[in-house]
Tab-separated table of C-alpha atoms in Angstrom:
chain	number	residue	atom	x	y	z
Z	1	MET	CA	-84.476	116.950	29.881
Z	2	SER	CA	-88.010	118.957	28.634
Z	3	THR	CA	-88.706	118.705	25.003
Z	4	VAL	CA	-92.125	120.213	25.182
Z	5	ILE	CA	-93.065	121.682	21.700
Z	6	GLU	CA	-92.880	125.558	21.967
Z	7	ASP	CA	-93.909	126.213	18.143
Z	8	ILE	CA	-94.543	125.463	14.741
Z	9	ILE	CA	-94.075	126.624	11.688
Z	10	ALA	CA	-95.618	125.648	7.949
Z	11	ARG	CA	-93.957	126.910	4.884
Z	12	LYS	CA	-93.986	126.609	0.904
Z	13	VAL	CA	-91.224	125.262	-0.623
Z	14	PHE	CA	-90.468	123.193	-3.582
Z	15	ASN	CA	-89.433	119.444	-4.389
Z	16	SER	CA	-86.535	117.935	-7.432
Z	17	ARG	CA	-89.819	118.709	-10.038
Z	18	GLY	CA	-89.815	122.029	-9.204
Z	19	GLU	CA	-93.472	121.488	-7.565
Z	20	GLU	CA	-95.228	122.980	-4.371
Z	21	THR	CA	-94.595	121.589	-1.111
Z	22	ILE	CA	-95.402	121.552	2.902
Z	23	GLU	CA	-92.013	122.087	5.314
Z	24	VAL	CA	-92.684	122.348	8.771
Z	25	ASP	CA	-90.339	123.574	11.735
Z	26	ILE	CA	-91.160	121.964	15.049
Z	27	LEU	CA	-89.375	123.808	17.925
Z	28	THR	CA	-89.093	122.486	21.855
Z	29	THR	CA	-88.048	124.254	24.377
Z	30	SER	CA	-84.700	122.340	23.865
Z	31	GLY	CA	-84.399	121.333	20.069
Z	32	PHE	CA	-85.293	121.917	16.515
Z	33	GLY	CA	-87.054	119.627	14.063
Z	34	ARG	CA	-87.539	120.294	9.977
Z	35	ALA	CA	-88.590	118.009	7.478
Z	36	SER	CA	-90.595	118.336	4.451
Z	37	ALA	CA	-92.406	116.551	1.958
Z	38	PRO	CA	-91.817	114.733	-1.216
Z	39	ALA	CA	-94.319	113.355	-3.825
Z	40	GLY	CA	-94.321	110.614	-6.045
Z	41	GLU	CA	-95.566	110.221	-9.621
Z	42	SER	CA	-96.372	106.751	-9.570
Z	43	ARG	CA	-99.310	106.583	-6.376
Z	44	GLY	CA	-100.965	103.387	-5.220
Z	45	LYS	CA	-104.979	103.975	-4.869
Z	46	ALA	CA	-104.278	102.884	-1.485
Z	47	GLU	CA	-102.106	106.533	-0.400
Z	48	VAL	CA	-103.598	108.972	1.675
Z	49	ILE	CA	-104.586	111.888	0.111
Z	50	TYR	CA	-101.525	114.915	-0.214
Z	51	TYR	CA	-103.227	118.050	0.511
Z	52	PRO	CA	-106.838	119.450	1.426
Z	53	GLN	CA	-109.054	120.910	-1.249
Z	54	GLY	CA	-106.671	124.274	-2.085
Z	55	GLY	CA	-103.250	122.731	-2.100
Z	56	VAL	CA	-100.668	123.353	-0.229
Z	57	ASP	CA	-101.666	127.095	0.938
Z	58	GLN	CA	-104.823	125.675	2.674
Z	59	ALA	CA	-102.260	123.089	4.152
Z	60	ILE	CA	-100.306	125.598	5.768
Z	61	LYS	CA	-103.142	127.738	6.982
Z	62	LYS	CA	-104.625	124.254	8.179
Z	63	VAL	CA	-101.133	124.041	10.384
Z	64	GLU	CA	-101.817	127.306	11.230
Z	65	GLU	CA	-105.599	127.194	13.042
Z	66	LEU	CA	-105.919	124.116	13.390
Z	67	ILE	CA	-103.064	121.578	14.370
Z	68	ALA	CA	-100.969	124.187	15.696
Z	69	PRO	CA	-103.243	124.466	19.221
Z	70	GLU	CA	-103.324	120.903	19.560
Z	71	ILE	CA	-99.906	120.033	19.120
Z	72	VAL	CA	-97.919	122.774	20.759
Z	73	GLY	CA	-97.549	121.547	24.478
Z	74	LEU	CA	-97.491	118.497	24.201
Z	75	ASN	CA	-93.786	116.172	24.798
Z	76	ALA	CA	-92.363	115.405	21.119
Z	77	ASP	CA	-90.666	112.499	23.025
Z	78	SER	CA	-93.914	110.532	22.761
Z	79	GLN	CA	-93.883	110.542	18.829
Z	80	GLU	CA	-97.458	108.051	18.790
Z	81	GLU	CA	-99.229	110.403	21.015
Z	82	VAL	CA	-98.240	113.309	18.341
Z	83	ASP	CA	-99.100	111.332	15.155
Z	84	ARG	CA	-102.397	110.174	17.514
Z	85	VAL	CA	-103.545	113.580	17.915
Z	86	LEU	CA	-102.606	114.280	14.167
Z	87	HIS	CA	-105.325	111.645	13.520
Z	88	GLU	CA	-108.139	112.898	15.515
Z	89	ILE	CA	-107.896	116.260	14.012
Z	90	ASP	CA	-108.516	114.569	10.630
Z	91	ASP	CA	-110.914	111.179	11.092
Z	92	SER	CA	-111.445	111.161	7.734
Z	93	GLY	CA	-108.889	107.741	7.097
Z	94	ASP	CA	-107.377	109.243	4.023
Z	95	PHE	CA	-105.966	112.706	5.733
Z	96	SER	CA	-108.061	114.403	3.108
Z	97	VAL	CA	-108.943	116.922	5.597
Z	98	ILE	CA	-104.942	118.405	6.562
Z	99	GLY	CA	-103.166	116.535	4.101
Z	100	GLY	CA	-101.281	113.346	4.082
Z	101	ASN	CA	-97.953	115.369	3.610
Z	102	THR	CA	-99.194	118.059	6.359
Z	103	ALA	CA	-98.990	114.970	8.505
Z	104	PHE	CA	-96.053	113.501	7.275
Z	105	ALA	CA	-93.815	116.735	7.529
Z	106	ILE	CA	-95.420	117.288	11.225
Z	107	SER	CA	-94.380	113.706	12.275
Z	108	MET	CA	-91.258	113.646	10.940
Z	109	SER	CA	-90.080	117.004	12.044
Z	110	ASN	CA	-90.929	116.112	15.663
Z	111	ALA	CA	-88.901	113.361	15.504
Z	112	GLU	CA	-85.965	114.936	14.397
Z	113	ALA	CA	-86.497	118.203	16.957
Z	114	ALA	CA	-87.285	115.051	20.136
Z	115	ALA	CA	-83.953	114.030	19.054
Z	116	ASN	CA	-81.857	116.965	18.858
Z	117	SER	CA	-83.127	117.621	22.195
Z	118	HIS	CA	-81.354	114.647	23.618
Z	119	GLY	CA	-78.366	115.744	21.739
Z	120	LEU	CA	-79.089	112.776	19.530
Z	121	LEU	CA	-78.860	111.688	16.152
Z	122	LEU	CA	-82.096	110.598	14.566
Z	123	PHE	CA	-81.476	107.278	13.585
Z	124	HIS	CA	-80.089	106.655	17.611
Z	125	PHE	CA	-82.947	108.116	18.773
Z	126	LEU	CA	-85.223	106.065	16.786
Z	127	GLY	CA	-83.193	102.748	17.119
Z	128	GLY	CA	-81.156	103.173	20.124
Z	129	ARG	CA	-77.634	102.709	20.590
Z	130	THR	CA	-78.120	98.979	19.051
Z	131	ALA	CA	-78.844	100.756	15.789
Z	132	CYS	CA	-75.906	100.376	13.382
Z	133	GLU	CA	-76.605	98.338	10.277
Z	134	LEU	CA	-76.548	100.008	6.960
Z	135	PRO	CA	-78.655	99.000	4.346
Z	136	TYR	CA	-77.713	98.421	0.727
Z	137	PRO	CA	-78.523	101.179	-2.073
Z	138	LEU	CA	-80.988	100.392	-4.965
Z	139	GLY	CA	-80.558	102.778	-7.548
Z	140	ASN	CA	-82.276	103.740	-10.670
Z	141	THR	CA	-80.523	104.382	-13.549
Z	142	ILE	CA	-82.160	104.056	-17.002
Z	143	SER	CA	-85.711	105.725	-16.759
Z	144	GLY	CA	-89.483	104.943	-18.640
Z	145	GLY	CA	-92.632	105.014	-18.275
Z	146	LYS	CA	-93.933	107.423	-15.964
Z	147	HIS	CA	-91.313	108.651	-15.226
Z	148	THR	CA	-90.691	109.790	-18.636
Z	149	GLN	CA	-91.862	111.673	-21.748
Z	150	GLY	CA	-91.406	111.100	-25.492
Z	151	LYS	CA	-89.167	107.246	-26.498
Z	152	SER	CA	-88.224	105.003	-23.903
Z	153	PRO	CA	-88.798	101.973	-21.924
Z	154	ASP	CA	-92.722	100.839	-21.275
Z	155	MET	CA	-91.108	100.218	-17.388
Z	156	GLN	CA	-90.526	102.562	-15.116
Z	157	GLU	CA	-86.885	101.440	-13.310
Z	158	PHE	CA	-83.974	99.725	-14.485
Z	159	LEU	CA	-82.105	99.528	-10.792
Z	160	VAL	CA	-78.688	98.312	-9.159
Z	161	LEU	CA	-78.092	96.464	-6.423
Z	162	PRO	CA	-74.922	96.088	-5.260
Z	163	TYR	CA	-75.618	93.449	-2.422
Z	164	GLY	CA	-72.206	91.492	-2.735
Z	165	ALA	CA	-70.458	95.076	-0.886
Z	166	GLU	CA	-68.946	94.809	2.612
Z	167	SER	CA	-69.663	98.014	3.709
Z	168	PHE	CA	-72.357	101.289	2.317
Z	169	LEU	CA	-69.334	103.261	0.698
Z	170	GLU	CA	-68.333	100.412	-1.554
Z	171	ALA	CA	-71.635	99.654	-2.554
Z	172	ALA	CA	-72.711	103.208	-3.144
Z	173	THR	CA	-69.445	103.653	-5.317
Z	174	ALA	CA	-70.385	100.834	-7.180
Z	175	ASN	CA	-73.836	102.073	-8.537
Z	176	THR	CA	-72.024	105.472	-9.188
Z	177	GLN	CA	-69.640	103.629	-11.523
Z	178	ILE	CA	-72.406	101.591	-13.422
Z	179	HIS	CA	-74.861	104.589	-13.722
Z	180	ARG	CA	-71.586	106.206	-15.586
Z	181	ARG	CA	-70.818	103.455	-17.586
Z	182	ILE	CA	-74.859	102.945	-18.680
Z	183	GLY	CA	-73.966	106.824	-19.769
Z	184	THR	CA	-71.853	106.015	-22.320
Z	185	ILE	CA	-72.886	103.194	-23.735
Z	186	LEU	CA	-76.022	104.933	-23.941
Z	187	ARG	CA	-74.485	107.502	-26.228
Z	188	LYS	CA	-72.753	104.986	-28.422
Z	189	LYS	CA	-76.150	103.078	-28.711
Z	190	ASP	CA	-78.333	106.004	-30.051
Z	191	LYS	CA	-76.232	109.360	-31.784
Z	192	LEU	CA	-79.322	111.285	-30.915
Z	193	PHE	CA	-78.424	110.848	-27.051
Z	194	SER	CA	-78.186	114.068	-25.028
Z	195	GLY	CA	-77.780	112.784	-21.794
Z	196	GLY	CA	-81.182	113.579	-20.314
Z	197	LYS	CA	-82.008	111.919	-17.243
Z	198	SER	CA	-85.220	111.878	-15.144
Z	199	ASP	CA	-86.878	113.101	-11.807
Z	200	GLU	CA	-84.362	110.655	-9.967
Z	201	GLY	CA	-81.347	111.178	-11.852
Z	202	ALA	CA	-81.669	108.039	-14.058
Z	203	TRP	CA	-81.029	107.605	-17.879
Z	204	VAL	CA	-83.618	108.396	-20.343
Z	205	ALA	CA	-82.886	107.161	-23.835
Z	206	ASN	CA	-84.265	105.804	-26.928
Z	207	ILE	CA	-84.274	101.740	-26.070
Z	208	GLU	CA	-86.873	99.465	-25.369
Z	209	ASN	CA	-87.656	97.221	-22.207
Z	210	LEU	CA	-85.013	94.183	-23.675
Z	211	ASP	CA	-82.100	96.843	-24.792
Z	212	ALA	CA	-82.013	98.095	-21.327
Z	213	PHE	CA	-81.311	95.076	-19.449
Z	214	GLU	CA	-78.849	93.733	-21.859
Z	215	VAL	CA	-77.109	96.871	-21.204
Z	216	LEU	CA	-77.215	96.425	-17.064
Z	217	ALA	CA	-76.178	92.298	-17.914
Z	218	ASP	CA	-72.767	94.003	-19.308
Z	219	VAL	CA	-72.270	96.600	-17.050
Z	220	CYS	CA	-73.171	94.784	-13.879
Z	221	GLY	CA	-70.735	92.092	-15.182
Z	222	GLU	CA	-67.746	94.241	-15.758
Z	223	VAL	CA	-67.835	96.281	-12.658
Z	224	SER	CA	-69.002	93.404	-10.581
Z	225	ASP	CA	-65.390	91.689	-11.665
Z	226	GLU	CA	-63.639	94.678	-11.172
Z	227	GLU	CA	-64.890	95.019	-7.445
Z	228	GLY	CA	-64.728	91.607	-6.107
Z	229	PHE	CA	-68.715	91.253	-5.394
Z	230	GLU	CA	-71.556	91.117	-7.011
Z	231	CYS	CA	-73.337	93.766	-8.299
Z	232	CYS	CA	-77.066	92.901	-9.100
Z	233	PHE	CA	-80.002	94.176	-11.257
Z	234	GLY	CA	-83.852	94.537	-10.769
Z	235	VAL	CA	-86.310	96.476	-12.591
Z	236	ASP	CA	-89.677	98.481	-11.364
Z	237	ILE	CA	-92.558	97.754	-13.206
Z	238	ALA	CA	-94.901	99.638	-11.992
Z	239	ALA	CA	-97.583	97.340	-13.896
Z	240	SER	CA	-100.838	99.317	-12.720
Z	241	SER	CA	-99.726	101.937	-15.379
Z	242	LEU	CA	-99.599	99.709	-18.257
Z	243	TRP	CA	-102.341	97.509	-16.925
Z	244	SER	CA	-106.197	98.276	-18.753
Z	245	GLU	CA	-109.540	97.263	-17.123
Z	246	GLU	CA	-111.234	98.125	-20.300
Z	247	GLU	CA	-109.051	95.217	-22.572
Z	248	GLU	CA	-108.137	93.383	-18.737
Z	249	ALA	CA	-104.246	93.380	-20.122
Z	250	TYR	CA	-101.004	95.150	-19.538
Z	251	ILE	CA	-100.293	97.509	-22.839
Z	252	TYR	CA	-96.559	97.538	-23.588
Z	253	GLN	CA	-96.977	100.337	-26.139
Z	254	ARG	CA	-93.149	101.129	-26.732
Z	255	GLU	CA	-92.595	97.556	-27.242
Z	256	ARG	CA	-96.472	97.445	-29.595
Z	257	GLU	CA	-97.344	94.057	-27.329
Z	258	LYS	CA	-100.364	93.012	-25.111
Z	259	ARG	CA	-99.945	90.754	-22.461
Z	260	ASP	CA	-103.126	88.656	-20.512
Z	261	LYS	CA	-102.675	87.739	-16.672
Z	262	GLY	CA	-100.908	84.550	-17.699
Z	263	GLU	CA	-98.572	85.657	-20.468
Z	264	GLN	CA	-97.178	88.889	-17.981
Z	265	LEU	CA	-96.244	85.811	-14.956
Z	266	GLU	CA	-94.622	84.078	-17.987
Z	267	PHE	CA	-92.983	87.241	-19.694
Z	268	ILE	CA	-91.606	88.168	-15.661
Z	269	LEU	CA	-90.933	84.789	-15.197
Z	270	GLU	CA	-88.439	84.623	-18.338
Z	271	LEU	CA	-87.165	87.893	-16.967
Z	272	ILE	CA	-85.873	86.544	-13.821
Z	273	LYS	CA	-84.423	83.701	-14.831
Z	274	LYS	CA	-82.612	85.109	-18.442
Z	275	TYR	CA	-81.361	87.937	-16.458
Z	276	HIS	CA	-80.915	87.096	-12.975
Z	277	LEU	CA	-83.365	89.287	-11.381
Z	278	VAL	CA	-82.527	89.644	-7.459
Z	279	TYR	CA	-85.528	92.130	-7.617
Z	280	VAL	CA	-89.090	93.016	-9.330
Z	281	GLU	CA	-91.506	95.913	-7.839
Z	282	ASP	CA	-94.802	95.723	-9.041
Z	283	PRO	CA	-94.846	93.341	-11.855
Z	284	PHE	CA	-98.432	93.181	-12.142
Z	285	HIS	CA	-101.311	95.731	-11.068
Z	286	GLU	CA	-102.004	96.660	-7.472
Z	287	GLU	CA	-105.227	94.429	-7.219
Z	288	ASP	CA	-103.839	90.958	-8.207
Z	289	TYR	CA	-103.081	89.117	-5.387
Z	290	GLU	CA	-103.045	86.112	-6.798
Z	291	SER	CA	-100.536	87.042	-9.913
Z	292	PHE	CA	-98.083	88.423	-7.407
Z	293	ALA	CA	-98.783	84.970	-5.193
Z	294	GLU	CA	-98.431	83.175	-7.873
Z	295	LEU	CA	-94.614	84.478	-9.002
Z	296	THR	CA	-93.994	84.180	-5.320
Z	297	LYS	CA	-94.032	81.392	-5.271
Z	298	LYS	CA	-92.198	80.137	-8.731
Z	299	VAL	CA	-89.149	81.996	-8.176
Z	300	ARG	CA	-86.004	81.917	-5.436
Z	301	ASN	CA	-83.565	84.384	-4.631
Z	302	CYS	CA	-85.368	87.142	-5.849
Z	303	LEU	CA	-87.079	89.866	-4.040
Z	304	ILE	CA	-90.996	90.532	-5.637
Z	305	CYS	CA	-91.488	93.731	-4.278
Z	306	GLY	CA	-95.115	95.875	-3.805
Z	307	ASP	CA	-95.583	99.273	-3.943
Z	308	ASP	CA	-98.749	100.563	-5.111
Z	309	PHE	CA	-99.315	96.605	-4.290
Z	310	PHE	CA	-98.704	97.553	-0.479
Z	311	ALA	CA	-98.775	101.321	-0.632
Z	312	THR	CA	-97.084	101.260	3.173
Z	313	ASN	CA	-100.739	100.094	4.431
Z	314	ASN	CA	-100.711	97.222	6.845
Z	315	GLU	CA	-104.612	96.331	5.927
Z	316	ARG	CA	-102.883	95.787	2.257
Z	317	LEU	CA	-99.520	94.416	3.825
Z	318	SER	CA	-101.780	91.316	5.944
Z	319	ARG	CA	-103.651	90.742	3.361
Z	320	GLY	CA	-100.406	90.003	1.359
Z	321	ILE	CA	-99.293	87.659	3.888
Z	322	LYS	CA	-102.172	85.913	4.190
Z	323	MET	CA	-101.912	84.762	0.625
Z	324	ARG	CA	-98.075	84.833	0.753
Z	325	ALA	CA	-98.131	88.221	-2.283
Z	326	ALA	CA	-94.729	89.312	-2.435
Z	327	ASN	CA	-91.664	88.875	0.203
Z	328	SER	CA	-90.762	92.837	0.048
Z	329	ALA	CA	-92.525	95.436	1.164
Z	330	ILE	CA	-91.357	99.289	-0.289
Z	331	ILE	CA	-91.997	101.402	3.059
Z	332	LYS	CA	-92.877	105.291	1.821
Z	333	VAL	CA	-93.839	107.208	5.370
Z	334	ASN	CA	-95.624	109.775	3.214
Z	335	GLN	CA	-97.924	106.607	1.660
Z	336	VAL	CA	-99.848	106.486	5.246
Z	337	GLY	CA	-98.637	110.253	7.009
Z	338	THR	CA	-97.097	109.545	9.689
Z	339	LEU	CA	-93.790	107.528	11.204
Z	340	THR	CA	-96.026	105.643	13.750
Z	341	ASP	CA	-98.327	104.427	10.680
Z	342	ALA	CA	-95.158	103.710	8.693
Z	343	TRP	CA	-93.355	102.057	11.632
Z	344	LYS	CA	-96.173	99.784	12.558
Z	345	THR	CA	-96.020	98.321	8.522
Z	346	ILE	CA	-92.422	97.984	8.561
Z	347	LYS	CA	-92.406	96.184	12.262
Z	348	ILE	CA	-95.417	93.315	10.346
Z	349	ALA	CA	-93.769	93.114	7.872
Z	350	LYS	CA	-90.065	92.038	9.169
Z	351	ARG	CA	-92.358	89.483	11.837
Z	352	ASN	CA	-93.638	88.026	8.429
Z	353	GLY	CA	-89.957	87.810	6.823
Z	354	TYR	CA	-90.957	90.094	4.145
Z	355	VAL	CA	-87.589	92.366	3.471
Z	356	PRO	CA	-88.662	96.183	4.066
Z	357	VAL	CA	-87.295	98.721	1.591
Z	358	ILE	CA	-87.496	101.862	2.629
Z	359	SER	CA	-88.058	104.598	-0.332
Z	360	HIS	CA	-87.540	108.023	-1.558
Z	361	ARG	CA	-89.989	109.868	-3.874
Z	362	SER	CA	-89.750	110.480	-7.162
Z	363	GLY	CA	-90.569	113.956	-6.822
Z	364	ASP	CA	-88.353	114.604	-3.612
Z	365	THR	CA	-86.671	117.315	-2.046
Z	366	CYS	CA	-82.710	117.146	0.243
Z	367	ASP	CA	-84.585	115.932	3.025
Z	368	ARG	CA	-82.588	113.120	4.657
Z	369	HIS	CA	-84.690	111.636	7.175
Z	370	ILE	CA	-85.230	107.891	5.188
Z	371	ALA	CA	-81.383	107.049	5.387
Z	372	HIS	CA	-81.686	107.549	9.464
Z	373	LEU	CA	-84.877	105.320	9.492
Z	374	ALA	CA	-83.417	102.915	7.060
Z	375	VAL	CA	-80.106	102.548	9.853
Z	376	ALA	CA	-82.751	102.766	12.701
Z	377	PHE	CA	-85.552	100.378	11.942
Z	378	LYS	CA	-83.338	97.967	10.048
Z	379	CYS	CA	-84.318	98.312	6.764
Z	380	PRO	CA	-81.829	96.417	4.760
Z	381	ILE	CA	-82.051	97.991	1.168
Z	382	ILE	CA	-82.938	101.903	1.051
Z	383	LYS	CA	-84.168	102.995	-2.618
Z	384	THR	CA	-82.907	106.474	-3.230
Z	385	GLY	CA	-81.487	106.666	-6.559
Z	386	VAL	CA	-77.710	107.024	-7.598
Z	387	VAL	CA	-77.290	110.656	-8.564
Z	388	GLU	CA	-78.472	113.853	-8.482
Z	389	GLY	CA	-79.076	115.888	-5.564
Z	390	ALA	CA	-81.899	115.215	-3.395
Z	391	ARG	CA	-81.159	111.105	-3.888
Z	392	ILE	CA	-77.149	112.656	-2.895
Z	393	ALA	CA	-78.021	114.146	-0.056
Z	394	LYS	CA	-79.830	110.515	1.031
Z	395	ILE	CA	-76.765	108.640	0.079
Z	396	ASN	CA	-73.887	111.164	1.748
Z	397	GLU	CA	-76.318	110.686	4.908
Z	398	LEU	CA	-75.547	107.313	4.705
Z	399	ILE	CA	-71.780	107.436	4.394
Z	400	ARG	CA	-71.927	110.035	7.144
Z	401	ILE	CA	-73.705	107.185	9.324
Z	402	GLU	CA	-71.778	104.852	8.398
Z	403	GLU	CA	-68.109	106.691	9.288
Z	404	PHE	CA	-69.856	108.310	12.769
Z	405	LEU	CA	-70.695	104.127	13.991
Z	406	GLY	CA	-66.946	103.463	12.725
Z	407	ASP	CA	-66.067	99.869	14.015
Z	408	ARG	CA	-69.591	99.096	14.877
Z	409	ALA	CA	-71.337	99.737	11.374
Z	410	LYS	CA	-72.416	96.286	9.336
Z	411	ILE	CA	-73.757	95.877	5.999
Z	412	ALA	CA	-77.222	94.385	6.083
Z	413	VAL	CA	-77.592	90.778	6.013
Z	414	LEU	CA	-80.259	89.194	2.811
Z	415	PRO	CA	-79.973	85.845	3.519
Z	416	ILE	CA	-83.476	85.693	0.561
Z	417	LEU	CA	-81.139	86.823	-1.857
Z	418	LYS	CA	-78.356	84.823	-1.177
Z	419	GLY	CA	-80.077	81.282	-0.461
Z	420	GLY	CA	-80.541	81.050	2.714
């Protein structure tokens, strides 16, 4: 069956924040693929540049005039070749010429087109017939930090992880129950609470960090007892957004607290111990490898995850591995631009015992591809919210995949959280 790329079409669409973004269609002689690019609000310094100077309009022009002549005629089955050509067209190192999101949309739509050409679902095309593990959903329930405006917690995300569930559907159902009950509690705690939500569908409320942890502890305990499996929780501190180079301290404006590196470490250790956190993301700023390593050494049964810290960059991850800094890594394909680059980072993580967490972006689209990537690349956790349309698109796709797999479907294994 021929999978030669016959055409590539780029257009302007919008993400969940109403921001302009790029969508790409790739047509082969026997198939079709489409992908649109997301955008993060909190971005690591090592991320690629989203768009060339001139924004989405300029990116579309680059596709038509610069990229299409080189891509059309290639074999969509050769994902590495397509991604290599994108790097050859843009040799800047950070995709500043064509845009990282442009590369992402082309790379992902190519994979979809190749799978479609063979009559396969994307996860089967990329992961083979043995791909049958569903990830646990890691969902944002209360938002703060850069994801909100006005009075809210300093920490960016308060997350739930129902890792005791025996199926993806069970886990997703538990997350929705937890999210709903948190909303009910927040209405009781704050008479002025309006039911507001962030980009990711998490509640935005006038509460402090420790109040948010108490709410999660109570609700997760209740739902765990009712469902008969463990629903635990964690936090994305997004510490780079709290760090002040001038003061060499983390500034918690809501708490009116200032913590130096040592105090931040003790604070995080105290939170992990008190609330039995199973997941802590970006607890230190993105250049503080030493503190990441120290925290990782001192905790057990907890994922210390790097997002801005690693930025899906295999060089940064390799440095972290040498120092034993963190034990988990967020994987966001558009942080590095192409599927091949992201897959290299995942392989490095898995080979060294780091847990890869495939992730959405706060400004996302209803593109469902990361659901397939989680299964194809055996990422045991997918971070993709609990509610809100762009998040539900991914959650529902995983429910469909689980149903499609039938008796072959199984939930991922997370020995690091079970004392293994």
